[in-house]
Every structure is written in structure tokens, then in C-alpha cells.
Coordinates of C-alpha atoms and ligand atoms in Angstrom, one line a residue:
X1 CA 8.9 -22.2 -10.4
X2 CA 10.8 -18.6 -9.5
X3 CA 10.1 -16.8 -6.4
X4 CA 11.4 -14.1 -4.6
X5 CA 11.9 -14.9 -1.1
X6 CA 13.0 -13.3 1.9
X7 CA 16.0 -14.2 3.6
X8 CA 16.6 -11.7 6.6
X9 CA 17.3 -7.8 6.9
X10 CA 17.6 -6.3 3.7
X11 CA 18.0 -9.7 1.6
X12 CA 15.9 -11.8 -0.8
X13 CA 16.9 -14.1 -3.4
X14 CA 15.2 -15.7 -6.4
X15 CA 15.0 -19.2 -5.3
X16 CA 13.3 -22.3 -7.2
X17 CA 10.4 -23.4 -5.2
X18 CA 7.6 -25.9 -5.9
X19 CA 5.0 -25.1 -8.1
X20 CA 1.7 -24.2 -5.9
X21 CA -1.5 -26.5 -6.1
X22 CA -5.0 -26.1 -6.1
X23 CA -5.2 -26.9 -1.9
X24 CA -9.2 -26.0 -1.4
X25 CA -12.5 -26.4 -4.2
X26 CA -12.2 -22.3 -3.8
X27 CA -8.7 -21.9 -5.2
X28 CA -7.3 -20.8 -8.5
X29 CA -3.8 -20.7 -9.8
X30 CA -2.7 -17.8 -11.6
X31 CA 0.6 -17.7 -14.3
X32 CA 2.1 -14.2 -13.3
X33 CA 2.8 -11.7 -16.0
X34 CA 3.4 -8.8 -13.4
X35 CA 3.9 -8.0 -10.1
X36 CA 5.6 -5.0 -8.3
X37 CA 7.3 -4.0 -5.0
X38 CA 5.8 -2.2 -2.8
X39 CA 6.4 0.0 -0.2
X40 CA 5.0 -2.3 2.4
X41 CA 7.6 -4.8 0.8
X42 CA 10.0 -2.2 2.2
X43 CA 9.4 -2.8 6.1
X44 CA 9.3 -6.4 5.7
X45 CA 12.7 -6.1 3.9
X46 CA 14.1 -3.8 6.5
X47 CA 12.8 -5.9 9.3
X48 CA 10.1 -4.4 10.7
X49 CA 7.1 -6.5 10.5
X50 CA 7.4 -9.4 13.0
X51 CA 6.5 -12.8 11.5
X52 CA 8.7 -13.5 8.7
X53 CA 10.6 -16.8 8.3
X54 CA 13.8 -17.4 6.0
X55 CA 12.8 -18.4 2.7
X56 CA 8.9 -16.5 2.7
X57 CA 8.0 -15.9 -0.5
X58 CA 7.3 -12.1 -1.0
X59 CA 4.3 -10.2 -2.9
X60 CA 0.8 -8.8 -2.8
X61 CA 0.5 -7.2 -5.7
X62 CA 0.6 -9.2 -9.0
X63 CA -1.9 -10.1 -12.0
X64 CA -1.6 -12.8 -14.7
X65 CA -3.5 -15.6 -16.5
X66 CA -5.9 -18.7 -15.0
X67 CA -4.1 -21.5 -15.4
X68 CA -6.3 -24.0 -13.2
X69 CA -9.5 -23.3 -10.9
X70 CA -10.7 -25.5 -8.2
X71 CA -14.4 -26.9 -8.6
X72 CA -15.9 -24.2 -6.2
X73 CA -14.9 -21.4 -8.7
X74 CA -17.7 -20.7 -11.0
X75 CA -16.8 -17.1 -12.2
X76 CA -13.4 -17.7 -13.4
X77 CA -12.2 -20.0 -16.3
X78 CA -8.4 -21.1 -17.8
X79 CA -7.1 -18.6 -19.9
X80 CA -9.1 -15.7 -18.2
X81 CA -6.6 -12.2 -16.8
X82 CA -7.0 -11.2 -13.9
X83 CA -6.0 -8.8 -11.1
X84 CA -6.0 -10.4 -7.2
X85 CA -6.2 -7.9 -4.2
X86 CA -3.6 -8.5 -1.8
X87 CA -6.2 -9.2 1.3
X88 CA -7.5 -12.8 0.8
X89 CA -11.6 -12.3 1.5
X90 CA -14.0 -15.2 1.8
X91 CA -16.8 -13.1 1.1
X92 CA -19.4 -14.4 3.6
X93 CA -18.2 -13.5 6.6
X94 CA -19.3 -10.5 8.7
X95 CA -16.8 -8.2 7.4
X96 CA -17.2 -9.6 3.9
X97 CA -20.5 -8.6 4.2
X98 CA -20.0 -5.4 5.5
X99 CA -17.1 -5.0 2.3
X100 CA -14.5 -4.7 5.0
X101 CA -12.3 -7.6 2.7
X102 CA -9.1 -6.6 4.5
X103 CA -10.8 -7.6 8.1
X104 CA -12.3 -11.1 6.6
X105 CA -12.7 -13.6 9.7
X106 CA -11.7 -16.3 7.6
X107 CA -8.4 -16.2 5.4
X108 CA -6.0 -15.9 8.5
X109 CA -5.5 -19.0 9.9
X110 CA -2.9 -17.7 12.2
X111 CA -5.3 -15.4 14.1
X112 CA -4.2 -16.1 17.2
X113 CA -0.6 -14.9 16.8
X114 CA -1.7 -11.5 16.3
X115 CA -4.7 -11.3 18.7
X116 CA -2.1 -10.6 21.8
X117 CA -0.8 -7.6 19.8
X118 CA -3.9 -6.2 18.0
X119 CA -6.4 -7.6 19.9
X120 CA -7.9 -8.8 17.3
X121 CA -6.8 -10.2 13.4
X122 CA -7.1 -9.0 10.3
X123 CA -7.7 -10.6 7.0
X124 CA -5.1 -13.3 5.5
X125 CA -2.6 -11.0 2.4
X126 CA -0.2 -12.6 0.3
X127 CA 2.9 -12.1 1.0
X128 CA 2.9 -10.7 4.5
X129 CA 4.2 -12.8 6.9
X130 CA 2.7 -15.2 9.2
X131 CA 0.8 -12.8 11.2
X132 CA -1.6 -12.2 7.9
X133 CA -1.3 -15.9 7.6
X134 CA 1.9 -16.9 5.8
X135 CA 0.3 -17.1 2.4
X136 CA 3.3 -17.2 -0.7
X137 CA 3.4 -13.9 -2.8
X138 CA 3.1 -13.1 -6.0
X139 CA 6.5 -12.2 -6.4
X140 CA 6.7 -15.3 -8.6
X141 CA 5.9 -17.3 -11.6
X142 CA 2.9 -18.3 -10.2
X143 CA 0.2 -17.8 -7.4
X144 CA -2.3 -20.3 -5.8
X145 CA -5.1 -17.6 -4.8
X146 CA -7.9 -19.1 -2.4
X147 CA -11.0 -17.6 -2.4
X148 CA -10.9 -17.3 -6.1
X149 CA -14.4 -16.7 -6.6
X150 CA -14.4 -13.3 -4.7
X151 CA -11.1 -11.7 -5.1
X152 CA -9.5 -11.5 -8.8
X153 CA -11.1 -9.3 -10.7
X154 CA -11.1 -10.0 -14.8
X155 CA -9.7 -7.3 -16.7
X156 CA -10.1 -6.4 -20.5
X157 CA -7.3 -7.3 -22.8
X158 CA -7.0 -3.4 -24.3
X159 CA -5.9 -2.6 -21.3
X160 CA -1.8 -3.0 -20.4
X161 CA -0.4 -4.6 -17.5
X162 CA 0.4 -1.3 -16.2
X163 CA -2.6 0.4 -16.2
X164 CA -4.7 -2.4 -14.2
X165 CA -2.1 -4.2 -12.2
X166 CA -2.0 -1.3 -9.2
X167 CA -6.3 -2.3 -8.7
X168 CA -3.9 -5.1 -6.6
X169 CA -3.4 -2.9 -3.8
X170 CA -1.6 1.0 -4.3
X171 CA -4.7 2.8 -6.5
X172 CA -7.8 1.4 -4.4
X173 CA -5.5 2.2 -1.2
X174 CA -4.1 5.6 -2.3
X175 CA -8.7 6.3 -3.3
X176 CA -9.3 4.7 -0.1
X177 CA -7.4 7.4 1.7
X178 CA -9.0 10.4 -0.1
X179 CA -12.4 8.8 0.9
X180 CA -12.2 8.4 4.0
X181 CA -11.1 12.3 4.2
X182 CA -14.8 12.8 2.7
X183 CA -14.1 15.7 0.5
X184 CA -16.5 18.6 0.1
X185 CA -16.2 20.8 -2.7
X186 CA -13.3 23.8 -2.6
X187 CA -11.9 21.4 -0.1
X188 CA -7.8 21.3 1.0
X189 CA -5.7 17.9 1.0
X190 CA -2.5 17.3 2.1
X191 CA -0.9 14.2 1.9
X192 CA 2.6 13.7 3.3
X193 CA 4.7 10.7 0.9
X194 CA 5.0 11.2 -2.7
X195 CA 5.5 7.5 -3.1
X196 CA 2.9 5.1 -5.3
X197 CA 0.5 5.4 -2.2
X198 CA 1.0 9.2 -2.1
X199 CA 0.3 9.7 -6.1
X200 CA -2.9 7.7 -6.3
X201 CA -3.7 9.7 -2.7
X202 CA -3.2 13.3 -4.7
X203 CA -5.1 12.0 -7.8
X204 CA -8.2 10.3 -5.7
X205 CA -8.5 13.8 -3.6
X206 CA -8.8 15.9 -7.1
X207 CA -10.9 12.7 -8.6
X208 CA -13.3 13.3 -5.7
X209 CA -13.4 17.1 -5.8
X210 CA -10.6 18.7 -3.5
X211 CA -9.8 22.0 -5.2
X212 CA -6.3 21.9 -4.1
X213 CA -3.7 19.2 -3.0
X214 CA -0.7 19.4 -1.3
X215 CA 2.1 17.1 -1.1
X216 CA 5.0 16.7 1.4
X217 CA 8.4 15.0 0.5
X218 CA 11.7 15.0 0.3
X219 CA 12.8 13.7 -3.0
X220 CA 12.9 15.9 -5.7
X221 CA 11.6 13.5 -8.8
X222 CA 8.9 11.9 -6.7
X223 CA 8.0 15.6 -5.8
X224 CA 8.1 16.5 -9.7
X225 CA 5.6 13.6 -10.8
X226 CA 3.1 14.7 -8.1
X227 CA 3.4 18.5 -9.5
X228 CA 3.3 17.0 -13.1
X229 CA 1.3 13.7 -13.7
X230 CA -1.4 15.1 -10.7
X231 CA -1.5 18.1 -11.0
X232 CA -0.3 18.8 -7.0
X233 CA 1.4 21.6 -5.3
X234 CA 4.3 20.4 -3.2
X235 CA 6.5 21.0 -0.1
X236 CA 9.6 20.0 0.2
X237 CA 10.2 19.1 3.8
X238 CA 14.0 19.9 4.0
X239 CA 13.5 22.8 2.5
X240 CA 10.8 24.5 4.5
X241 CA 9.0 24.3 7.7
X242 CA 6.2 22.4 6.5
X243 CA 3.4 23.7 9.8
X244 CA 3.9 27.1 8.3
X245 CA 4.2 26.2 4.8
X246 CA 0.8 24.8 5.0
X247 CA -0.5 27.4 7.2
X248 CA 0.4 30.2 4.4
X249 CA -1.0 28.1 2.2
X250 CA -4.8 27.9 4.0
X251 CA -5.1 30.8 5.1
X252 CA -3.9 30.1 8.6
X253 CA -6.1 27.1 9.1
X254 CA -4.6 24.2 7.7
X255 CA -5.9 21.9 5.4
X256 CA -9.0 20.5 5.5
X257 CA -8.3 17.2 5.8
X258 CA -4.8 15.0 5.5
X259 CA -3.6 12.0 4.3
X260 CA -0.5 9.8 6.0
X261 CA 0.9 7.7 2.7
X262 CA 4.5 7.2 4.9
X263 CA 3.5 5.0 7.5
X264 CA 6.3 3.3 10.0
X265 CA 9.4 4.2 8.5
X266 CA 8.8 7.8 8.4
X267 CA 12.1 10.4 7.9
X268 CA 12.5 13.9 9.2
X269 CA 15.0 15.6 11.2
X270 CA 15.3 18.0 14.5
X271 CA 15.5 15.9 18.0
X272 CA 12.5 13.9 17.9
X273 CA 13.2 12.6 15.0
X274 CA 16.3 11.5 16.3
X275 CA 14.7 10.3 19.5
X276 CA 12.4 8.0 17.3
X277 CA 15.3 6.7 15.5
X278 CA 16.8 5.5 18.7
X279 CA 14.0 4.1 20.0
X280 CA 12.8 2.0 17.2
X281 CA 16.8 0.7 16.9
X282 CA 16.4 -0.5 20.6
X283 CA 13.1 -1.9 20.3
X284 CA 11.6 0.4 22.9
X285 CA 9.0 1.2 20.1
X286 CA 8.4 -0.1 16.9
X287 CA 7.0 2.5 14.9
X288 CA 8.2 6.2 14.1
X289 CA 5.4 8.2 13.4
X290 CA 7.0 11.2 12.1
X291 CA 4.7 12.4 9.0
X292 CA 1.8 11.3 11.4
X293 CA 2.5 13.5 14.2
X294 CA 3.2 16.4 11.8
X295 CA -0.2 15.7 9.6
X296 CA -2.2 15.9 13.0
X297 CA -0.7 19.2 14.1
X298 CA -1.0 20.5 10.4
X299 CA -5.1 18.9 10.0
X300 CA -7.3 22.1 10.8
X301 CA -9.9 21.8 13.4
X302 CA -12.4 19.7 12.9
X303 CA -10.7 18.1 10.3
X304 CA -9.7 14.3 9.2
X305 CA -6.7 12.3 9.5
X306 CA -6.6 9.5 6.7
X307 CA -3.9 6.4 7.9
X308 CA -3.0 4.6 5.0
X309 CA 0.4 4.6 5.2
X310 CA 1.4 1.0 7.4
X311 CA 1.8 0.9 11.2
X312 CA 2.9 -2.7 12.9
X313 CA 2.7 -1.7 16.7
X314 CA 3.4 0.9 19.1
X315 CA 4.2 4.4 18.5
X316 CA 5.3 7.1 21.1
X317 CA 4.6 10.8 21.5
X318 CA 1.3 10.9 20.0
X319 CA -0.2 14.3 20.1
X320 CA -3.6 12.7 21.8
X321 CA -4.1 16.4 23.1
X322 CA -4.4 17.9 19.8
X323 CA -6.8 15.5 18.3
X324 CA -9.3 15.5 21.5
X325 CA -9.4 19.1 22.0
X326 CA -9.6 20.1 18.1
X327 CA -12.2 17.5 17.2
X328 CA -9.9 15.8 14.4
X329 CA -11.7 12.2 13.5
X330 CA -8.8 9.6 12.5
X331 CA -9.8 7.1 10.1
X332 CA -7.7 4.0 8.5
X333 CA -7.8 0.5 7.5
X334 CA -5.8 -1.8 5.5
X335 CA -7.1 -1.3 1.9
X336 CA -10.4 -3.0 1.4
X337 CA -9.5 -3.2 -1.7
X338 CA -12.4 -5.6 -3.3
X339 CA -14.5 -2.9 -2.8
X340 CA -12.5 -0.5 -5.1
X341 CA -11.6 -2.7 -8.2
X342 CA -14.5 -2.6 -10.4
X343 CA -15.5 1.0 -9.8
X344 CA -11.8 2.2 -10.2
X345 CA -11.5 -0.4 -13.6
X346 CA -14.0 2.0 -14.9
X347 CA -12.4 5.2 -14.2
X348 CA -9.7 3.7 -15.7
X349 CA -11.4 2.7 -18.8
X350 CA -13.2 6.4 -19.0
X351 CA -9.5 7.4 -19.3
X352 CA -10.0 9.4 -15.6
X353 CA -7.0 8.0 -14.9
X354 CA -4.0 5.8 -16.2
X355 CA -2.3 4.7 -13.2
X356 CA 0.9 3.3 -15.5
X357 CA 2.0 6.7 -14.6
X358 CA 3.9 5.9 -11.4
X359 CA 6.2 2.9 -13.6
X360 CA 9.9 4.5 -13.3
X361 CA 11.1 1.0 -13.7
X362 CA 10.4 -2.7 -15.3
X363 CA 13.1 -5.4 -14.4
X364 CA 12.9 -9.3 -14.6
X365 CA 11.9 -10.7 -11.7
X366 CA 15.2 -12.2 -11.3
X367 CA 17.0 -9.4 -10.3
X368 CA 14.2 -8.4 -7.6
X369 CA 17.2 -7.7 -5.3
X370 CA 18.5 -4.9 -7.6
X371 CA 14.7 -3.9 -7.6
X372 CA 14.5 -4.2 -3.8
X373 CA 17.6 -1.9 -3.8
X374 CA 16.6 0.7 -6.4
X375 CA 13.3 1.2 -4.5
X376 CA 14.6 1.6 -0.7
X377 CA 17.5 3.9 -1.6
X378 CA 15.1 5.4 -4.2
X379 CA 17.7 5.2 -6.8
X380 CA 17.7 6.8 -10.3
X381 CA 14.4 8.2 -9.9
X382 CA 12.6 5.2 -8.9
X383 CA 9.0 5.3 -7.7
X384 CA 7.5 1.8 -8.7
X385 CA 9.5 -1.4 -10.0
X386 CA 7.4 -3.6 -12.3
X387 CA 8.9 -7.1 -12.4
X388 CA 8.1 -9.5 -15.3
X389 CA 8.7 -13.0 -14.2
Ligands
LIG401 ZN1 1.3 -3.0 -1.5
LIG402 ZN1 -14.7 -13.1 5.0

């Protein structure tokens, strides 16, 4: 079959690979009919995320048809579609049990290469190097997907690819990151990254009651589809000081709650931004948590600071002081995203939502390094790339 594999910093090639196999009673194999890049793609194509070996194959978000199950999967036959979530979930574990699917104690068999950096592993994703267990990506013709009897998630046919394939990973994590902000009624958001992440953030926040969202970017067209398709206010961070912006904006408090979609790989400007750039570059941390810092200082008393955007280490200058002595609460996770897929299918069906929305552009999958391209230099407009192997 056709994969997308990785092949160092800022490289991946289509490569023909063996077709997976049913390994374990619990797998299924799934014939991919879309997957998409997504911003988590991005740090392990620029080199972030420890882990990765020449040749990984690359994707954790991706749908298509059963084309064989394994005798342990009871709830899925040939022929159905489905959508897998990118964490891989036995779902009988403690966490499982407790529906934290993205902390399963049983998909990542290389635990212990990440236990001297975490402390402690997470689940197994596809896609995600071998500290999340080295499992192939969907960023291919097809997927073996263990645990098949908990993860996909069957999807109706009048439904298009576009509008279910995100219940992979971006919608459930963008919902995920309102939630944890639990919204009150006449409440504030701001969420800083109009990316994929960022969108479904701003629509979860108004899905779930906010009376007003606020979005922070720099790029004009992602910036336009937040205003437009969500129905958020925005900040352009180049353009204005965004601390003060928000403050006008609240009535001097700040918003009631805020949402980092941006993660790592954050941009900004002024010296510490600079000082972050140089520090990541030499290794003496690996993470720069610019939008962080700024969403912490901007969060109003009392308030909550929702993580969904992706950390891999250490960061440096964290404004501890400001989120002890004004009570902020920080909550994150990876995307639990199980959880989410049935109850956000159904919004989508009620027409709540149609999450196609964020699709600037659908490629082949074999020119995934144009896609790769398009997406980190955010060419042409692009927000999401669809690929169709
Ligand atoms: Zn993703
Ligand atoms: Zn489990």
C-alpha cells in the first residue's frame, strides 16, 4: 500500500509499504477514504517531538471502510464506515474506565521510554512516534486499528467525509477545551490560535453557552473564518497589544476563562519571544510557550486556563506567580476523544454544527508533501488539508 512517512526535519515521502495485518483477536483493518494533517503533524515534521525514526508512517486522524476484523471484534463488521480516534484505548483499564482513553495503561507498549520524561505514559496514538508507541498512521491506504471493538465509531452514510472525519481528533479536542473552561452563562472565552483546534475551540465555547468568544491570531483568513463560520470576535496579535485588547474588551477583567489551541510552536514578537526562539534552537528548552504565557496573564482571576494546544517537555519563564496568587485552575489533557464521538455525531446530525467548515484544501494523498508545505507556511489560505488516498 501508500503511506506517508516521515523522513527527517521538514520531509516525508509517499513510500510503498506492506499492507498491515490483523496482529491481535482485537484488531480491525480499515481501507482509508480520508485522512488529514494536523497541526500536531506539524511539530513532528519540524522536529520537535522526540521519538521518530526514518521511514514512520504519519497520521492520527483518518476514517474509511472495514475491510477485515479480528475474532475479538463483535461490534464491527466488513463493509461498515467508521471514524478511529487517534489515542488507541483498551477500554478496561483504569483510565478506560474512568473515560480518560488518551491515558489507557495498555496501548503503549513503549511506556518506559517516556516514564523518565513524563513520569508517567500516556495512551498508545497512531501516528505519533515511539514514545506513544510507534503505531503506523493513517496517512495511508490503509490502517490496522487494535482495540477495534472500543475505538471506531460507525457513522451514517448521509453524512460526508468531511463532516464526520474531524470526530478523529480536532472537534472532540477543540469541545474538550471549551469544557474543561466550564462555561457559565454570559460567560467570556478567549482562545489564542485560529487553527482547526482553535475553530472547533470558538464554536464548543458558544455550543456550551459563552456569550462572547474571542480569538487571537495572526493570519488574516484563519482570523476571517473564526469571525464568519463561528461567529467570533478577533484580535489580531501584530496589530494590537492583545493584554489590553482583551482588557477593553471585559471590562478590565479579562476573560473568564481561556483556551491555548497553539501549543509548542507558538509565534510572537518583543524580546522574549526572541529569547524562546534561541533557546528552543539550542536545546536549552524544548517548548516555547508564548500564547500560554500571554493566556495566563490575560485569564481573569479566578479564572481557567484550558491546554489543548501540544506541549512535548520543558518550558521556561512560566508566570507560576500569577496563577498561584490569582487562583487560575489549569486544566489539559490529550483529547479523550472516545468520550466525545457519539455525543458530538449527534450535534452534528441535529445540524449544530457541520465541522466540513474548516476544509480549505483536498489533495491526493500522494502529494502529502505539498500538503505538509501548504499547511506549515499556511499557504493560499489553508487551514485543514484533506487527503484522499
Ligand atoms: Zn490531530
Ligand atoms: Zn485502557
Amino acid at each position: 500500500m501508500k503511506a506517508v512517512s516521515w523522513q527527517g526535519r521538514q520531509s516525508v515521502q509517499v513510500d510503498t509499504v506492506p499492507d498491515p495485518q490483523i496482529l491481535n483477536d482485537r484488531d480491525a483493518i480499515v481501507k482509508i477514504t480520508s485522512t488529514a494533517i494536523c497541526g500536531s503533524d506539524l511539530h513532528l515534521y519540524n522536529g520537535f517531538v522526540p521519538g521518530m525514526i526514518k521511514g514512520d508512517i504519519l497520521g492520527h486522524e483518518f476514517m474509511g471502510e472495514v475491510v477485515e476484523v479480528g475474532r475479538g471484534v463483535g461490534n464491527l463488521k466488513v463493509g461498515d464506515r467508521v471514524v478511529v480516534p487517534f489515542p488507541i484505548a483498551c477500554g478496561n483499564c483504569t483510565a478506560c474506565q474512568a473515560e480518560a482513553y488518551s491515558l489507557c495503561e495498555n496501548s503503549n507498549p513503549n511506556a518506559w521510554m517516556v516514564e523518565p520524561i513524563w513520569g508517567h505514559a500516556t495512551a498508545g496514538f497512531f501516528g505519533y512516534s515511539h514514545l506513544a508507541g510507534g503505531y503506523a498512521g493513517g496517512q495511508a491506504e490503509f490502517a490496522r486499528v487494535p482495540f477495534a471493538d472500543v475505538g471506531p465509531l460507525k457513522v451514517p452514510s448521509n453524512l460526508t467525509d468531511e463532516q464526520v472525519l474531524f470526530l478523529s481528533d480536532i472537534f472532540p479536542t477543540g469541545y474538550m477545551g471549551a469544557e474543561m473552561c466550564n462555561i457559565q452563562r454570559g460567560d467570556v472565552i478567549a482562545v489564542w490560535g485560529a487553527g482547526p483546534v482553535g475553530q472547533f475551540a470558538a464554536k464548543s465555547a458558544l455550543m456550551l453557552g459563552a456569550e462572547r468568544v474571542i480569538v487571537i491570531d495572526r493570519f488574516e483568513d484563519r482570523l476571517r473564518m473564526a469571525r464568519e463560520k463561528v461567529g467570533a470576535e478577533t484580535i489580531h496579535y501584530e496589530q494590537a497589544n492583545v493584554l489590553e485588547a482583551l482588557k477593553e474588551l471585559t471590562g478590565g477583567r479579562g476573560p473568564d476563562s481561556v483556551i491555548d489551541a497553539v501549543g509548542m510552536e507558538a509565534h510572537g514578537h518583543g524580546p522574549l519571544y526572541a529569547y524562546d526562539k534561541v533557546a528552543q534552537t539550542t536545546k536549552m528548552t524544548t517548548d516555547r510557550p508564548v500564547a500560554l504565557r500571554e493566556a495566563i496573564l490575560a485569564c481573569k482571576n479566578g479564572g481557567t486556563v484550558s491546554v489543548i494546544g501540544v506541549y512535548s517537555g520543558i518550558i521556561d519563564k512560566f508566570p507560576m506567580g500569577a496563577v498561584m496568587n490569582r487562583s487560575l485552575t489549569i486544566k489539559t489533557g490529550q483529547t479523550h476523544v472516545h468520550r466525545y464521538m457519539r455525543p458530538l455525531l449527534d450535534r452534528i446530525e441535529r445540524g449544530e454544527i457541520d465541522p466540513s467548515f474548516v476544509v480549505t484544501h483536498t489533495m491526493r494523498l500522494d502529494d502529502a508533501a505539498l500538503g505538509y508545505d501548504k499547511f506549515l507556511n499556511k499557504e493560499d489560505g489553508c487551514v485543514k488539508v484533506v487527503l484522499k488516498p
